[in-house]
One Martini backbone bead per residue (centre of mass of N, CA, C, O) as a GRO file, in nm:
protein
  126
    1UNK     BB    1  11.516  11.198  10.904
    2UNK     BB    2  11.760  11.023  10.707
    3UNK     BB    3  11.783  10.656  10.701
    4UNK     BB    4  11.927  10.776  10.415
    5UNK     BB    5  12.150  10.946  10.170
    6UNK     BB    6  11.875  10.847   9.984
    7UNK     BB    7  11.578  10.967  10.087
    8UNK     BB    8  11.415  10.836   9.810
    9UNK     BB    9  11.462  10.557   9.718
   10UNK     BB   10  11.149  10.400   9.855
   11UNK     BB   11  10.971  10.537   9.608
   12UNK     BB   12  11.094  10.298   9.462
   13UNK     BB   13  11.178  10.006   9.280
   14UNK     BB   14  11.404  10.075   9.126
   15UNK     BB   15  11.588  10.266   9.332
   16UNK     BB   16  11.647  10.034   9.570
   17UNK     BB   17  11.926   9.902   9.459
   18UNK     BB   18  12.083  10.207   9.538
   19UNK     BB   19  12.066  10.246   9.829
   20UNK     BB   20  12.222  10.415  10.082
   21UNK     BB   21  12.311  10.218  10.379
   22UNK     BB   22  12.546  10.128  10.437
   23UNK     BB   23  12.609   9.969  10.754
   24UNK     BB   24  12.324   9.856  10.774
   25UNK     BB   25  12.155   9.807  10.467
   26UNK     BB   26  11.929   9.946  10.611
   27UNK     BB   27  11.608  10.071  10.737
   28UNK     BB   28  11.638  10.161  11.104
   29UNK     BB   29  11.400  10.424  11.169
   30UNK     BB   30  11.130  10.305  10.983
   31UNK     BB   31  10.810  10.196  11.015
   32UNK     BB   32  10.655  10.247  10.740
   33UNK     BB   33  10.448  10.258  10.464
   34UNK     BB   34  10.346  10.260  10.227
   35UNK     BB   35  10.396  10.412   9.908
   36UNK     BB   36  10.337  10.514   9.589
   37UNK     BB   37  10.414  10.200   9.516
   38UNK     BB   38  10.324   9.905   9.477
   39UNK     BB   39  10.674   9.770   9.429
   40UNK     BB   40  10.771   9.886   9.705
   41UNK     BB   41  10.870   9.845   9.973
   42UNK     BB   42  10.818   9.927  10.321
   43UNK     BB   43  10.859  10.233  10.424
   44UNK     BB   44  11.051  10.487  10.321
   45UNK     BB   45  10.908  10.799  10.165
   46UNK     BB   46  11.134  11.068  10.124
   47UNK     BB   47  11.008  11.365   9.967
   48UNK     BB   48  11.042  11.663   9.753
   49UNK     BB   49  10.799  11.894   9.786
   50UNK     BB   50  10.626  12.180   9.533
   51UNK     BB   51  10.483  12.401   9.385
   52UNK     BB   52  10.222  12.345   9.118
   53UNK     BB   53  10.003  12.479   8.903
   54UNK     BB   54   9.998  12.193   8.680
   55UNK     BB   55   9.893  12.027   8.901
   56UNK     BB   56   9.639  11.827   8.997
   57UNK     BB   57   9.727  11.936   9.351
   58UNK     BB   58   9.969  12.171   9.296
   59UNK     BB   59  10.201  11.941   9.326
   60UNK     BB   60  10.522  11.813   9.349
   61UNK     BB   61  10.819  11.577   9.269
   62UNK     BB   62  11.036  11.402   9.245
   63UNK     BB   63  11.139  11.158   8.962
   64UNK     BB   64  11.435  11.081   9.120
   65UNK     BB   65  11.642  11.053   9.281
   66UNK     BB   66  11.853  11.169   9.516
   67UNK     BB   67  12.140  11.268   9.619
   68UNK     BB   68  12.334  11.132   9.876
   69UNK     BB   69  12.398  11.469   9.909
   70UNK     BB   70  12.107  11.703   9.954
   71UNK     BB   71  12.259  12.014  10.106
   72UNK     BB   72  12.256  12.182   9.844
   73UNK     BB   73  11.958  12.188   9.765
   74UNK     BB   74  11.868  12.294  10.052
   75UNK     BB   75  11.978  12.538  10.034
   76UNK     BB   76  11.908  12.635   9.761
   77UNK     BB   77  11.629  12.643   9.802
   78UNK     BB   78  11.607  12.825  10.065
   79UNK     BB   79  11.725  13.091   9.831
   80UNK     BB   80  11.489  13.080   9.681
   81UNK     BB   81  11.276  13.128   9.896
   82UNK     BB   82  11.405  13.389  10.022
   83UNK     BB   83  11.375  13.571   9.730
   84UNK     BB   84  11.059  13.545   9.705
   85UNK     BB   85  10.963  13.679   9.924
   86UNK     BB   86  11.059  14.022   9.964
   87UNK     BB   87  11.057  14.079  10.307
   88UNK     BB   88  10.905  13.906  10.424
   89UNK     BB   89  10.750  13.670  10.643
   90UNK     BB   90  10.878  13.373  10.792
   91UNK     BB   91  10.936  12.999  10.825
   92UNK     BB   92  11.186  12.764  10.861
   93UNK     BB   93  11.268  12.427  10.786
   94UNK     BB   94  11.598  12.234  10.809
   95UNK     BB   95  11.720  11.921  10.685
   96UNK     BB   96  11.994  11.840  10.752
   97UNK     BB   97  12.162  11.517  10.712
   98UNK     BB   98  12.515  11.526  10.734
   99UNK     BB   99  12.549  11.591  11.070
  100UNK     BB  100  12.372  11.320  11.155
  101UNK     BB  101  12.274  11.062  11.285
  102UNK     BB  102  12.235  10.842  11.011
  103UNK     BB  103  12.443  10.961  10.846
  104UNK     BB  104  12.569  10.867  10.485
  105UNK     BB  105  12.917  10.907  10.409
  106UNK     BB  106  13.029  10.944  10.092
  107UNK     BB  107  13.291  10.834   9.926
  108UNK     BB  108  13.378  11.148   9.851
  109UNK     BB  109  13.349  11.265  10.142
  110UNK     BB  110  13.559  11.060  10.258
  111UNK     BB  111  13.779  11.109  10.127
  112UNK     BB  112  13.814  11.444  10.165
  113UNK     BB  113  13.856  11.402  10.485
  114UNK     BB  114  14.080  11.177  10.479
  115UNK     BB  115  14.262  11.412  10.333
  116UNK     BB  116  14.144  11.738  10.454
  117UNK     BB  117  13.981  11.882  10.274
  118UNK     BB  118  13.729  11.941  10.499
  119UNK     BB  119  13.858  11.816  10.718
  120UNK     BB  120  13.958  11.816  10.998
  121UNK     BB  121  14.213  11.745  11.193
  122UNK     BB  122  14.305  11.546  11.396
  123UNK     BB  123  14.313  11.566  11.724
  124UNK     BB  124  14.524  11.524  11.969
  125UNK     BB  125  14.395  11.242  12.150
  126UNK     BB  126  14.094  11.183  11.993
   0.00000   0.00000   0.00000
């Protein structure tokens, strides 16, 4: 679970002051140790990593913020993971982040849905 919109971006000092907490304001349900950055206080470093052959030890990650909503990458990353198989036999677990608490839903999105553009109108009653 992601406990800000911007999964990564408690592993960076610089992208720290960007990090979208909504109305927490912070990271409030991971008590994490420091990150790879040793300027960047201590928390949650959430970030994507992938096979890499040219890294030095196989792997790389971001080294930019991830974007506030990052259901998309996941899906994408998914269906790329997906196509590589070539239909062996996988086992994937995805963690969509904006579909349950503590998700914070940015400015675009929260528009969209308060105009019905994306969501589904109040139902009476409710």
């Amino acid at each position: 679970v992601s406990p800000t919109a911007t999964t990564n971006c408690e592993c960076n000092a610089e992208w720290q002051d960007n990090c979208n907490y909504g109305h927490y304001g912070e990271m409030t349900h991971c008590q994490g140790t420091q990150g790879p950055d040793p300027h960047a206080k201590p928390g949650c470093c959430f970030n994507y990593w992938w096979g890499d052959e040219d890294a030095p030890h196989g792997v790389t990650n971001f080294t930019e913020p991830t974007p506030d909503d990052d259901a998309l990458y996941n899906a994408d990353s998914f269906v790329r993971f997906l196509e590589q198989q070539e239909g062996a036999p996988f086992l994937a677990q995805i963690s969509f982040h904006n579909c349950h608490i503590p998700f914070v839903g940015t400015a675009e999105r929260k528009a969209d849905c308060n105009s019905t553009n994306s969501c589904a109108p109040v139902l009476p009653g409710a």
